Structures are given as structure tokens and as C-alpha cells.
Short mmCIF file of C-alpha atoms in Angstrom, two decimals:
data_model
loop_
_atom_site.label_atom_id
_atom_site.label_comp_id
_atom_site.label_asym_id
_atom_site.label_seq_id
_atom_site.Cartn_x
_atom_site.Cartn_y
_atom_site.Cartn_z
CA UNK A 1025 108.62 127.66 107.29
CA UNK A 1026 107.39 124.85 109.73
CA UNK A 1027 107.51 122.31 107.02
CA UNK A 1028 111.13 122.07 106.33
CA UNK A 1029 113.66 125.07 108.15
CA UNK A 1030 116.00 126.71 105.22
CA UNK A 1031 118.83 124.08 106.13
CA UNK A 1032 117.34 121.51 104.66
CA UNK A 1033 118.39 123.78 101.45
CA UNK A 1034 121.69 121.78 101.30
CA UNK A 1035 120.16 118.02 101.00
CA UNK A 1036 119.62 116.93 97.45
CA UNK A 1037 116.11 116.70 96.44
CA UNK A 1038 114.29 113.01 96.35
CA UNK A 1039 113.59 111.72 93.09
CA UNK A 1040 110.19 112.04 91.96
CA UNK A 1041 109.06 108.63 91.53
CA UNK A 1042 109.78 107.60 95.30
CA UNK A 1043 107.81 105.31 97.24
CA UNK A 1044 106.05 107.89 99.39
CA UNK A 1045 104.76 109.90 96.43
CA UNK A 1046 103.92 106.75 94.35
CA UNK A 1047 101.78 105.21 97.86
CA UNK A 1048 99.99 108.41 98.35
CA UNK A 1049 99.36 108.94 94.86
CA UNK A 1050 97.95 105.71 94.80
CA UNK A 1051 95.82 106.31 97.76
CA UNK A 1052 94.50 109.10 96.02
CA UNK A 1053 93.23 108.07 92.71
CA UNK A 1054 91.40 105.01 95.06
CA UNK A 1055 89.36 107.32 97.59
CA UNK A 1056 87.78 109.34 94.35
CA UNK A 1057 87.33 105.48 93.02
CA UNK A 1058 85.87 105.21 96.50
CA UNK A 1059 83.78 108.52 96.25
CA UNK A 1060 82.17 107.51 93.28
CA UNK A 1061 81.38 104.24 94.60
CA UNK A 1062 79.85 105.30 97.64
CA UNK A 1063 77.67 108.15 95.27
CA UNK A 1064 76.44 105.19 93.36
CA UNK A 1065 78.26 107.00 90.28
CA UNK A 1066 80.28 104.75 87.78
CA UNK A 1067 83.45 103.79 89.51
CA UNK A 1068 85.94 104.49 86.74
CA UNK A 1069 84.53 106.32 84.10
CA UNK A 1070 82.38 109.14 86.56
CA UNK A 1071 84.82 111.93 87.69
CA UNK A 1072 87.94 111.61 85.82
CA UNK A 1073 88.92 114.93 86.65
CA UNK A 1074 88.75 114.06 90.41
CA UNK A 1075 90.79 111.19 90.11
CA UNK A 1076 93.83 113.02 88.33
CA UNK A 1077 93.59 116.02 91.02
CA UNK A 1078 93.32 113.49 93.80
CA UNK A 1079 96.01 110.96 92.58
CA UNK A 1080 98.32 114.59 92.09
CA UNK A 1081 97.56 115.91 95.60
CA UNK A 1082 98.58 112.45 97.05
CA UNK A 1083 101.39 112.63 94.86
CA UNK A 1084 102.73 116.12 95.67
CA UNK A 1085 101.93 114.95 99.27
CA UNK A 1086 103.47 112.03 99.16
CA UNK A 1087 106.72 114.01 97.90
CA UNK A 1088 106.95 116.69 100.72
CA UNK A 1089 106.24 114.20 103.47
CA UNK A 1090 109.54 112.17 102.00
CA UNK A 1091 111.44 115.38 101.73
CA UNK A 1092 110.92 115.82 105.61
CA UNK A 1093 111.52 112.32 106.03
CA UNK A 1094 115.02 112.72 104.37
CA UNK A 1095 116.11 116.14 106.33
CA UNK A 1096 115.00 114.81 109.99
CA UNK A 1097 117.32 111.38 108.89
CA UNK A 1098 119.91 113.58 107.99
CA UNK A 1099 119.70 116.09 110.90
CA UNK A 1100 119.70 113.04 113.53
CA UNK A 1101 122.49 111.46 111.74
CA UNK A 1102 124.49 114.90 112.27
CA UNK A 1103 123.70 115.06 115.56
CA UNK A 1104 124.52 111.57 116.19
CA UNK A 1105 128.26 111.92 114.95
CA UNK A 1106 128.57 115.30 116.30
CA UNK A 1107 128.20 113.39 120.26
CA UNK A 1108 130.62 110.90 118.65
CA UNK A 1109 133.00 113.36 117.63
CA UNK A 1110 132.58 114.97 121.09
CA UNK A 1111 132.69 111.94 123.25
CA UNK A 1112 135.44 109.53 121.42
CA UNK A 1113 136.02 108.36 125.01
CA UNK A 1114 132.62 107.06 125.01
CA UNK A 1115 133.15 104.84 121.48
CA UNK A 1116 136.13 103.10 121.64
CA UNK A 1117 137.61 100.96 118.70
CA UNK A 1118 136.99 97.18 119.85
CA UNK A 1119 140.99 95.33 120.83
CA UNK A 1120 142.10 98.36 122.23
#
């Protein structure tokens, strides 16, 4: 999968209520607010059934896009202390 390779099997999933998915979400339910505005329909009470798919595509979204976040953190972080571990001559404790 492009997405996210099978390694990122091994991180634990984010929680579902996480600041991507809850921003997305968000942004979501207010472009089918925005859509009805624009259509000169009532702004809250026209397509209700838009909002709730728009605010869960944005949330699902929002979700996935933090999972990658998470596993390209955690891959640079390995390959960070893997050069460490390689090059110790490189990071020497400070006083010695």
C-alpha cells in the first residue's frame, strides 16, 4: 500500500478523538454548512445527511493522515538513533 507500508503494523493505533480527525471533521461539517449557503438553501437545517457524511469523511481523513503522521515520526526517529548507534564517535557525552 502507498499509504502506510506493512511496518507501520507494529505502531499502536492513534486514539480516535485526535486532533487531526477532530480538525478535519470539523472542516467537514462547515464546507456542507458552506454548500448550502452558497445554494441559497437553509444553512443548518437543509442537507443534514451531507453534513454527517462530510463531517465523517473529514473525520476518517483526518485519522489516516495522523496515522502517517505517527509512522514517518517514528521511522525518522529509528533512523536517527540507528546513525547514533553507528557513529558514537560522532556524539560524545559532554566532560569527557
Amino acid at each position: 500500500m502507498v499509504f502506510l507500508p506493512d511496518e507501520s503494523r507494529s505502531l499502536p493505533p492513534p486514539p480516535l478523538l485526535n486532533k487531526g480527525s477532530v480538525w478535519l471533521g470539523f472542516v467537514g461539517w462547515v464546507s456542507a454548512l458552506l454548500d448550502n449557503g452558497f445554494n441559497h438553501r437553509p444553512v443548518l437545517r437543509a442537507g443534514v445527511h451531507r453534513q454527517v457524511l462530510f463531517t465523517t469523511v473529514g473525520w476518517f481523513a483526518g485519522y489516516f493522515l495522523t496515522k502517517r503522521a505517527e509512522y514517518i515520526h517514528a521511522k525518522l526517529d529509528r533512523e536517527l538513533l540507528e546513525y547514533v548507534r553507528h557513529h558514537p564517535e560522532d556524539f560524545k557525552k559532554a566532560g569527557t
